[in-house]
PDB file of C-alpha atoms and ligand atoms in Angstrom:
ATOM      1  CA  MET A 202    -305.110  -2.284  51.955  1.00 92.00           C
ATOM      2  CA  ASN A 203    -301.591  -1.792  50.589  1.00 96.00           C
ATOM      3  CA  LEU A 204    -298.734  -3.195  52.598  1.00 97.00           C
ATOM      4  CA  ILE A 205    -295.126  -4.262  52.574  1.00 98.00           C
ATOM      5  CA  LEU A 206    -293.839  -7.312  54.442  1.00 98.00           C
ATOM      6  CA  LEU A 207    -290.239  -6.647  55.310  1.00 98.00           C
ATOM      7  CA  GLY A 208    -287.769  -9.125  56.758  1.00 97.00           C
ATOM      8  CA  PRO A 209    -284.783 -11.316  55.960  1.00 97.00           C
ATOM      9  CA  PRO A 210    -285.061 -14.453  53.822  1.00 95.00           C
ATOM     10  CA  GLY A 211    -286.823 -17.152  55.836  1.00 94.00           C
ATOM     11  CA  ALA A 212    -288.692 -14.688  58.066  1.00 96.00           C
ATOM     12  CA  GLY A 213    -292.051 -16.047  56.867  1.00 95.00           C
ATOM     13  CA  LYS A 214    -293.087 -13.276  54.475  1.00 96.00           C
ATOM     14  CA  GLY A 215    -294.392 -15.663  51.817  1.00 94.00           C
ATOM     15  CA  THR A 216    -296.356 -17.771  54.306  1.00 93.00           C
ATOM     16  CA  GLN A 217    -297.981 -14.717  55.882  1.00 97.00           C
ATOM     17  CA  ALA A 218    -298.649 -13.082  52.502  1.00 97.00           C
ATOM     18  CA  LYS A 219    -300.621 -16.142  51.362  1.00 94.00           C
ATOM     19  CA  SER A 220    -302.851 -15.989  54.455  1.00 95.00           C
ATOM     20  CA  LEU A 221    -303.335 -12.234  54.146  1.00 96.00           C
ATOM     21  CA  GLU A 222    -304.337 -12.580  50.483  1.00 95.00           C
ATOM     22  CA  THR A 223    -307.342 -14.664  51.463  1.00 94.00           C
ATOM     23  CA  ILE A 224    -308.281 -12.659  54.543  1.00 95.00           C
ATOM     24  CA  TYR A 225    -308.160  -9.223  52.953  1.00 94.00           C
ATOM     25  CA  GLY A 226    -308.904 -10.099  49.312  1.00 94.00           C
ATOM     26  CA  ILE A 227    -305.650  -8.521  48.163  1.00 96.00           C
ATOM     27  CA  SER A 228    -302.786  -9.830  46.034  1.00 97.00           C
ATOM     28  CA  GLN A 229    -299.350 -11.043  47.011  1.00 97.00           C
ATOM     29  CA  ILE A 230    -296.633  -9.599  44.816  1.00 97.00           C
ATOM     30  CA  SER A 231    -293.491 -11.671  45.286  1.00 97.00           C
ATOM     31  CA  THR A 232    -290.664 -10.267  43.195  1.00 98.00           C
ATOM     32  CA  GLY A 233    -288.666 -13.453  43.904  1.00 96.00           C
ATOM     33  CA  ASP A 234    -291.477 -15.548  42.366  1.00 94.00           C
ATOM     34  CA  MET A 235    -291.687 -13.160  39.408  1.00 97.00           C
ATOM     35  CA  LEU A 236    -287.946 -13.439  38.809  1.00 97.00           C
ATOM     36  CA  ARG A 237    -288.005 -17.247  39.154  1.00 95.00           C
ATOM     37  CA  ALA A 238    -290.753 -17.325  36.494  1.00 95.00           C
ATOM     38  CA  GLU A 239    -288.547 -15.197  34.198  1.00 97.00           C
ATOM     39  CA  VAL A 240    -285.612 -17.559  34.796  1.00 96.00           C
ATOM     40  CA  ALA A 241    -287.796 -20.596  34.054  1.00 95.00           C
ATOM     41  CA  ALA A 242    -289.065 -18.949  30.859  1.00 97.00           C
ATOM     42  CA  GLY A 243    -285.511 -18.118  29.762  1.00 97.00           C
ATOM     43  CA  SER A 244    -286.514 -14.493  29.061  1.00 97.00           C
ATOM     44  CA  PRO A 245    -283.864 -11.741  28.707  1.00 96.00           C
ATOM     45  CA  VAL A 246    -284.609 -10.631  32.309  1.00 96.00           C
ATOM     46  CA  GLY A 247    -284.371 -14.251  33.465  1.00 97.00           C
ATOM     47  CA  LEU A 248    -281.028 -14.713  31.741  1.00 96.00           C
ATOM     48  CA  GLU A 249    -279.647 -11.610  33.429  1.00 96.00           C
ATOM     49  CA  ALA A 250    -281.085 -12.482  36.842  1.00 97.00           C
ATOM     50  CA  LYS A 251    -280.201 -16.180  37.051  1.00 96.00           C
ATOM     51  CA  ALA A 252    -276.546 -16.008  38.081  1.00 96.00           C
ATOM     52  CA  ILE A 253    -277.152 -13.088  40.438  1.00 97.00           C
ATOM     53  CA  MET A 254    -279.932 -14.986  42.222  1.00 96.00           C
ATOM     54  CA  GLN A 255    -277.802 -18.105  42.501  1.00 95.00           C
ATOM     55  CA  SER A 256    -275.028 -16.077  44.117  1.00 95.00           C
ATOM     56  CA  GLY A 257    -277.429 -14.564  46.659  1.00 96.00           C
ATOM     57  CA  GLY A 258    -276.974 -10.987  45.413  1.00 97.00           C
ATOM     58  CA  LEU A 259    -279.621  -8.500  44.372  1.00 98.00           C
ATOM     59  CA  VAL A 260    -280.852  -8.089  40.804  1.00 98.00           C
ATOM     60  CA  PRO A 261    -280.370  -4.480  39.515  1.00 98.00           C
ATOM     61  CA  ASP A 262    -282.886  -1.945  40.776  1.00 98.00           C
ATOM     62  CA  GLU A 263    -284.004  -0.801  37.314  1.00 97.00           C
ATOM     63  CA  ILE A 264    -285.142  -4.333  36.372  1.00 97.00           C
ATOM     64  CA  LEU A 265    -287.183  -4.678  39.552  1.00 97.00           C
ATOM     65  CA  ILE A 266    -288.692  -1.208  39.310  1.00 97.00           C
ATOM     66  CA  ARG A 267    -289.794  -1.841  35.709  1.00 96.00           C
ATOM     67  CA  MET A 268    -291.309  -5.212  36.676  1.00 96.00           C
ATOM     68  CA  LEU A 269    -293.162  -3.751  39.618  1.00 96.00           C
ATOM     69  CA  ALA A 270    -294.509  -0.732  37.731  1.00 94.00           C
ATOM     70  CA  SER A 271    -296.509  -2.948  35.384  1.00 92.00           C
ATOM     71  CA  ARG A 272    -297.449  -5.507  38.059  1.00 96.00           C
ATOM     72  CA  LEU A 273    -299.000  -2.841  40.311  1.00 94.00           C
ATOM     73  CA  GLN A 274    -301.345  -1.829  37.522  1.00 92.00           C
ATOM     74  CA  ALA A 275    -302.788  -5.323  37.129  1.00 94.00           C
ATOM     75  CA  ASP A 276    -306.472  -5.760  37.845  1.00 93.00           C
ATOM     76  CA  ASP A 277    -305.920  -8.001  40.879  1.00 93.00           C
ATOM     77  CA  CYS A 278    -304.194  -5.133  42.722  1.00 92.00           C
ATOM     78  CA  LYS A 279    -307.329  -2.956  42.605  1.00 89.00           C
ATOM     79  CA  HIS A 280    -308.276  -3.811  46.204  1.00 90.00           C
ATOM     80  CA  GLY A 281    -304.712  -3.789  47.445  1.00 95.00           C
ATOM     81  CA  PHE A 282    -301.426  -5.653  47.486  1.00 97.00           C
ATOM     82  CA  ILE A 283    -298.870  -7.267  49.761  1.00 98.00           C
ATOM     83  CA  LEU A 284    -295.340  -6.633  48.633  1.00 98.00           C
ATOM     84  CA  ASP A 285    -293.141  -9.615  49.507  1.00 98.00           C
ATOM     85  CA  GLY A 286    -289.478  -9.094  48.620  1.00 97.00           C
ATOM     86  CA  PHE A 287    -289.817  -5.534  47.339  1.00 98.00           C
ATOM     87  CA  PRO A 288    -288.457  -2.968  48.033  1.00 98.00           C
ATOM     88  CA  ARG A 289    -285.040  -4.336  48.931  1.00 98.00           C
ATOM     89  CA  THR A 290    -282.997  -1.146  48.569  1.00 98.00           C
ATOM     90  CA  VAL A 291    -283.550   2.480  49.430  1.00 97.00           C
ATOM     91  CA  VAL A 292    -283.545   3.254  45.686  1.00 97.00           C
ATOM     92  CA  GLN A 293    -286.415   0.781  45.196  1.00 98.00           C
ATOM     93  CA  ALA A 294    -288.304   2.313  48.123  1.00 97.00           C
ATOM     94  CA  GLY A 295    -288.009   5.777  46.572  1.00 97.00           C
ATOM     95  CA  ALA A 296    -289.178   4.432  43.203  1.00 97.00           C
ATOM     96  CA  LEU A 297    -292.128   2.728  44.904  1.00 97.00           C
ATOM     97  CA  ASP A 298    -293.146   6.017  46.531  1.00 96.00           C
ATOM     98  CA  GLU A 299    -293.153   7.648  43.095  1.00 97.00           C
ATOM     99  CA  LEU A 300    -295.053   4.800  41.418  1.00 95.00           C
ATOM    100  CA  LEU A 301    -297.740   4.859  44.080  1.00 95.00           C
ATOM    101  CA  ARG A 302    -298.048   8.633  43.951  1.00 95.00           C
ATOM    102  CA  ALA A 303    -298.478   8.472  40.168  1.00 94.00           C
ATOM    103  CA  GLN A 304    -301.206   5.839  40.581  1.00 91.00           C
ATOM    104  CA  GLY A 305    -302.961   7.756  43.376  1.00 92.00           C
ATOM    105  CA  LYS A 306    -302.209   4.985  45.912  1.00 93.00           C
ATOM    106  CA  THR A 307    -300.683   5.060  49.384  1.00 93.00           C
ATOM    107  CA  LEU A 308    -299.013   2.532  51.669  1.00 95.00           C
ATOM    108  CA  ASP A 309    -301.092   1.595  54.721  1.00 94.00           C
ATOM    109  CA  ALA A 310    -298.401  -0.298  56.597  1.00 96.00           C
ATOM    110  CA  VAL A 311    -294.912  -1.739  56.505  1.00 97.00           C
ATOM    111  CA  VAL A 312    -294.675  -4.800  58.738  1.00 98.00           C
ATOM    112  CA  GLU A 313    -291.255  -6.064  59.741  1.00 98.00           C
ATOM    113  CA  LEU A 314    -290.992  -9.768  60.642  1.00 98.00           C
ATOM    114  CA  LYS A 315    -288.095  -9.987  63.089  1.00 97.00           C
ATOM    115  CA  VAL A 316    -286.290 -13.337  63.359  1.00 96.00           C
ATOM    116  CA  ASP A 317    -282.885 -14.257  64.840  1.00 94.00           C
ATOM    117  CA  GLU A 318    -280.299 -14.923  62.167  1.00 91.00           C
ATOM    118  CA  ALA A 319    -279.347 -18.333  63.607  1.00 88.00           C
ATOM    119  CA  VAL A 320    -282.938 -19.522  63.142  1.00 91.00           C
ATOM    120  CA  LEU A 321    -283.158 -18.290  59.550  1.00 92.00           C
ATOM    121  CA  VAL A 322    -280.471 -20.609  58.193  1.00 90.00           C
ATOM    122  CA  GLY A 323    -282.261 -23.707  59.542  1.00 88.00           C
ATOM    123  CA  ARG A 324    -285.607 -22.497  58.250  1.00 90.00           C
ATOM    124  CA  ILE A 325    -284.337 -21.808  54.746  1.00 91.00           C
ATOM    125  CA  SER A 326    -282.180 -24.853  54.220  1.00 88.00           C
ATOM    126  CA  GLY A 327    -285.046 -27.210  55.155  1.00 91.00           C
ATOM    127  CA  ARG A 328    -287.773 -25.754  52.989  1.00 92.00           C
ATOM    128  CA  PHE A 329    -289.324 -27.211  49.851  1.00 95.00           C
ATOM    129  CA  ALA A 330    -292.557 -26.810  47.908  1.00 94.00           C
ATOM    130  CA  CYS A 331    -295.074 -28.823  45.938  1.00 96.00           C
ATOM    131  CA  ALA A 332    -294.167 -28.674  42.249  1.00 95.00           C
ATOM    132  CA  SER A 333    -297.857 -28.545  41.261  1.00 96.00           C
ATOM    133  CA  CYS A 334    -299.508 -26.070  43.654  1.00 93.00           C
ATOM    134  CA  ASN A 335    -296.469 -24.462  45.308  1.00 89.00           C
ATOM    135  CA  ALA A 336    -297.675 -25.249  48.861  1.00 91.00           C
ATOM    136  CA  GLY A 337    -294.715 -24.748  51.186  1.00 91.00           C
ATOM    137  CA  TYR A 338    -293.180 -27.392  53.505  1.00 93.00           C
ATOM    138  CA  HIS A 339    -290.172 -27.865  55.764  1.00 93.00           C
ATOM    139  CA  ASP A 340    -288.147 -31.041  56.410  1.00 94.00           C
ATOM    140  CA  THR A 341    -288.653 -30.907  60.188  1.00 92.00           C
ATOM    141  CA  ALA A 342    -290.999 -28.022  61.047  1.00 90.00           C
ATOM    142  CA  LYS A 343    -293.720 -28.810  58.504  1.00 92.00           C
ATOM    143  CA  PRO A 344    -293.405 -32.070  56.585  1.00 96.00           C
ATOM    144  CA  PRO A 345    -296.419 -33.219  54.501  1.00 97.00           C
ATOM    145  CA  LYS A 346    -298.896 -35.289  56.577  1.00 97.00           C
ATOM    146  CA  THR A 347    -298.224 -38.268  54.316  1.00 97.00           C
ATOM    147  CA  GLU A 348    -294.595 -38.484  53.298  1.00 96.00           C
ATOM    148  CA  GLY A 349    -294.115 -37.587  49.646  1.00 96.00           C
ATOM    149  CA  VAL A 350    -297.711 -36.419  49.104  1.00 97.00           C
ATOM    150  CA  CYS A 351    -298.793 -32.756  49.065  1.00 97.00           C
ATOM    151  CA  ASP A 352    -301.449 -32.037  51.728  1.00 97.00           C
ATOM    152  CA  THR A 353    -303.121 -29.474  49.489  1.00 96.00           C
ATOM    153  CA  CYS A 354    -303.322 -31.037  46.024  1.00 97.00           C
ATOM    154  CA  GLY A 355    -302.071 -34.628  46.388  1.00 97.00           C
ATOM    155  CA  GLY A 356    -299.083 -33.912  44.126  1.00 97.00           C
ATOM    156  CA  THR A 357    -296.054 -36.148  44.532  1.00 97.00           C
ATOM    157  CA  GLU A 358    -293.355 -33.956  42.985  1.00 97.00           C
ATOM    158  CA  PHE A 359    -291.541 -31.403  45.126  1.00 97.00           C
ATOM    159  CA  THR A 360    -288.964 -28.720  44.390  1.00 94.00           C
ATOM    160  CA  ARG A 361    -286.285 -26.906  46.346  1.00 93.00           C
ATOM    161  CA  ARG A 362    -285.133 -23.430  45.381  1.00 90.00           C
ATOM    162  CA  ALA A 363    -281.646 -23.359  43.870  1.00 88.00           C
ATOM    163  CA  ASP A 364    -280.680 -20.543  46.257  1.00 91.00           C
ATOM    164  CA  ASP A 365    -281.919 -22.300  49.433  1.00 90.00           C
ATOM    165  CA  ASN A 366    -278.534 -23.805  50.318  1.00 88.00           C
ATOM    166  CA  ALA A 367    -276.338 -22.962  53.320  1.00 83.00           C
ATOM    167  CA  GLU A 368    -273.719 -21.094  51.252  1.00 85.00           C
ATOM    168  CA  THR A 369    -276.108 -18.855  49.313  1.00 92.00           C
ATOM    169  CA  VAL A 370    -278.174 -18.190  52.421  1.00 92.00           C
ATOM    170  CA  GLN A 371    -275.194 -16.409  54.013  1.00 93.00           C
ATOM    171  CA  ALA A 372    -274.868 -14.147  50.969  1.00 94.00           C
ATOM    172  CA  ARG A 373    -278.612 -13.439  51.002  1.00 95.00           C
ATOM    173  CA  LEU A 374    -278.501 -12.550  54.688  1.00 95.00           C
ATOM    174  CA  ALA A 375    -275.514 -10.273  54.076  1.00 96.00           C
ATOM    175  CA  ALA A 376    -277.422  -8.568  51.231  1.00 97.00           C
ATOM    176  CA  TYR A 377    -280.385  -8.099  53.567  1.00 97.00           C
ATOM    177  CA  ASN A 378    -278.274  -6.585  56.329  1.00 97.00           C
ATOM    178  CA  ARG A 379    -276.353  -4.299  53.999  1.00 97.00           C
ATOM    179  CA  GLN A 380    -278.979  -3.219  51.463  1.00 97.00           C
ATOM    180  CA  THR A 381    -282.458  -3.900  52.864  1.00 98.00           C
ATOM    181  CA  ALA A 382    -282.185  -3.244  56.613  1.00 97.00           C
ATOM    182  CA  PRO A 383    -281.704   0.514  55.936  1.00 97.00           C
ATOM    183  CA  LEU A 384    -285.378   0.496  54.871  1.00 98.00           C
ATOM    184  CA  LEU A 385    -286.395   0.060  58.513  1.00 97.00           C
ATOM    185  CA  PRO A 386    -285.387   3.598  59.563  1.00 97.00           C
ATOM    186  CA  TYR A 387    -286.695   4.853  56.175  1.00 96.00           C
ATOM    187  CA  TYR A 388    -290.226   3.601  56.890  1.00 97.00           C
ATOM    188  CA  ALA A 389    -290.002   4.394  60.604  1.00 96.00           C
ATOM    189  CA  ALA A 390    -289.399   8.009  59.586  1.00 96.00           C
ATOM    190  CA  HIS A 391    -292.577   7.803  57.460  1.00 93.00           C
ATOM    191  CA  GLY A 392    -294.455   6.660  60.597  1.00 93.00           C
ATOM    192  CA  ILE A 393    -295.781   3.456  58.997  1.00 95.00           C
ATOM    193  CA  LEU A 394    -293.389   0.797  60.328  1.00 97.00           C
ATOM    194  CA  ALA A 395    -294.624  -1.879  62.737  1.00 97.00           C
ATOM    195  CA  THR A 396    -292.537  -4.803  64.001  1.00 98.00           C
ATOM    196  CA  VAL A 397    -293.828  -8.299  64.716  1.00 98.00           C
ATOM    197  CA  ASP A 398    -292.049 -11.190  66.448  1.00 97.00           C
ATOM    198  CA  GLY A 399    -291.449 -13.537  63.519  1.00 96.00           C
ATOM    199  CA  MET A 400    -290.114 -16.255  65.862  1.00 95.00           C
ATOM    200  CA  ALA A 401    -293.656 -16.984  67.096  1.00 96.00           C
ATOM    201  CA  ALA A 402    -295.832 -19.716  65.537  1.00 94.00           C
ATOM    202  CA  PRO A 403    -297.218 -18.742  62.089  1.00 94.00           C
ATOM    203  CA  GLU A 404    -300.795 -18.405  63.460  1.00 96.00           C
ATOM    204  CA  ALA A 405    -299.588 -16.050  66.213  1.00 98.00           C
ATOM    205  CA  VAL A 406    -297.628 -13.991  63.685  1.00 98.00           C
ATOM    206  CA  LEU A 407    -300.753 -13.733  61.524  1.00 98.00           C
ATOM    207  CA  THR A 408    -302.843 -12.568  64.488  1.00 98.00           C
ATOM    208  CA  ALA A 409    -300.277  -9.891  65.313  1.00 98.00           C
ATOM    209  CA  ILE A 410    -300.237  -8.651  61.713  1.00 97.00           C
ATOM    210  CA  ARG A 411    -304.046  -8.577  61.556  1.00 97.00           C
ATOM    211  CA  GLN A 412    -304.178  -6.476  64.710  1.00 96.00           C
ATOM    212  CA  ILE A 413    -301.854  -3.950  63.119  1.00 95.00           C
ATOM    213  CA  LEU A 414    -303.774  -3.864  59.837  1.00 94.00           C
ATOM    214  CA  ASP A 415    -307.237  -3.782  61.391  1.00 92.00           C
ATOM    215  CA  ALA A 416    -306.220  -0.824  63.527  1.00 91.00           C
ATOM    216  CA  LYS A 417    -305.316   1.066  60.363  1.00 83.00           C
ATOM    217  CA  ALA A 418    -308.071   0.197  57.934  1.00 65.00           C
ATOM    218  CA  PRO A 419    -311.607  -1.210  57.742  1.00 55.00           C
ATOM    219  CA  LYS A 420    -312.158  -4.753  59.039  1.00 51.00           C
ATOM    220  CA  ALA A 421    -310.855  -7.735  57.163  1.00 50.00           C
ATOM    221  CA  MET A 422    -313.176  -8.757  54.351  1.00 51.00           C
ATOM    222  CA  VAL A 423    -313.408 -12.351  55.529  1.00 48.00           C
ATOM    223  CA  ASP A 424    -313.344 -13.580  59.118  1.00 45.00           C
TER     224      ASP A 424
HETATM  225  P1  AMP B 156    -286.889 -14.064  47.394  1.00 61.16           P
HETATM  226  O1  AMP B 156    -287.765 -15.099  46.776  1.00 61.16           O
HETATM  227  O2  AMP B 156    -287.636 -12.818  47.786  1.00 61.16           O
HETATM  228  O3  AMP B 156    -286.019 -14.607  48.506  1.00 61.16           O
HETATM  229  O4  AMP B 156    -285.885 -13.588  46.241  1.00 61.16           O
HETATM  230  C1  AMP B 156    -284.974 -14.478  45.648  1.00 61.16           C
HETATM  231  C2  AMP B 156    -283.877 -13.703  44.931  1.00 61.16           C
HETATM  232  O5  AMP B 156    -284.467 -12.891  43.898  1.00 61.16           O
HETATM  233  C3  AMP B 156    -283.112 -12.699  45.806  1.00 61.16           C
HETATM  234  O6  AMP B 156    -282.070 -13.324  46.527  1.00 61.16           O
HETATM  235  C4  AMP B 156    -282.617 -11.716  44.758  1.00 61.16           C
HETATM  236  O7  AMP B 156    -281.525 -12.238  44.043  1.00 61.16           O
HETATM  237  C5  AMP B 156    -283.786 -11.639  43.790  1.00 61.16           C
HETATM  238  N1  AMP B 156    -284.750 -10.574  44.163  1.00 61.16           N
HETATM  239  C6  AMP B 156    -286.046 -10.725  44.570  1.00 61.16           C
HETATM  240  N2  AMP B 156    -286.615  -9.541  44.817  1.00 61.16           N
HETATM  241  C7  AMP B 156    -285.653  -8.606  44.572  1.00 61.16           C
HETATM  242  C8  AMP B 156    -285.617  -7.185  44.669  1.00 61.16           C
HETATM  243  N3  AMP B 156    -286.671  -6.473  45.089  1.00 61.16           N
HETATM  244  N4  AMP B 156    -284.456  -6.548  44.317  1.00 61.16           N
HETATM  245  C9  AMP B 156    -283.389  -7.245  43.903  1.00 61.16           C
HETATM  246  N5  AMP B 156    -283.349  -8.577  43.795  1.00 61.16           N
HETATM  247  C10 AMP B 156    -284.474  -9.263  44.126  1.00 61.16           C
END
């Protein structure tokens, strides 16, 4: 099962990708996470990407395409992948088509998570994650059960993304509308686009995505 989760920042792509990983035994590929790891490592790519990410703009296509080409060949993508944050431009989508063709793979589905813009800002500016296991939380919508303690691993240190602030969010939304939204007609023309109401509760969104995927491919590996 090879799929793309498409949607603006804060639409819930990362949350859904994590659930789908377990259900279908496939791997989440988050280009944002990959870039943040490069920034943290201080690599040449990280040094180039850091300021762009902080401004809410998009990192150059050629960097992303190079990163993705090697990531797609990793062993954990053998049974499939969930692209989260890639492609973000029509150029990236074209490059992805070529990469997949060269590797004898195809896309099963592109799922758009549709969320009102006014809701996105609140979702993004309240989110934080456990510094140890990366479990995601939100100040009001999903605080840890015990304040200051991660539900998943018991960690007590939390982080907030540098670009999850009200100012940068506007730039990220503008980048989505200008550069990424044109992918919707691109994939609609390929006949593989499905849209899900991303305003629903996460469990309901997951059910809707599973219905789409299960109609296209063999049953989920785990129930
Ligand atoms: P995300 O975690 O997907 O919200 O990505 C965080 C930031 O990383 C974005 O605002 C971009 O600056 C950069 N980024 C992630 N994926 C891409 C991509 N496919 N193309 C360009 N920039 C990207």
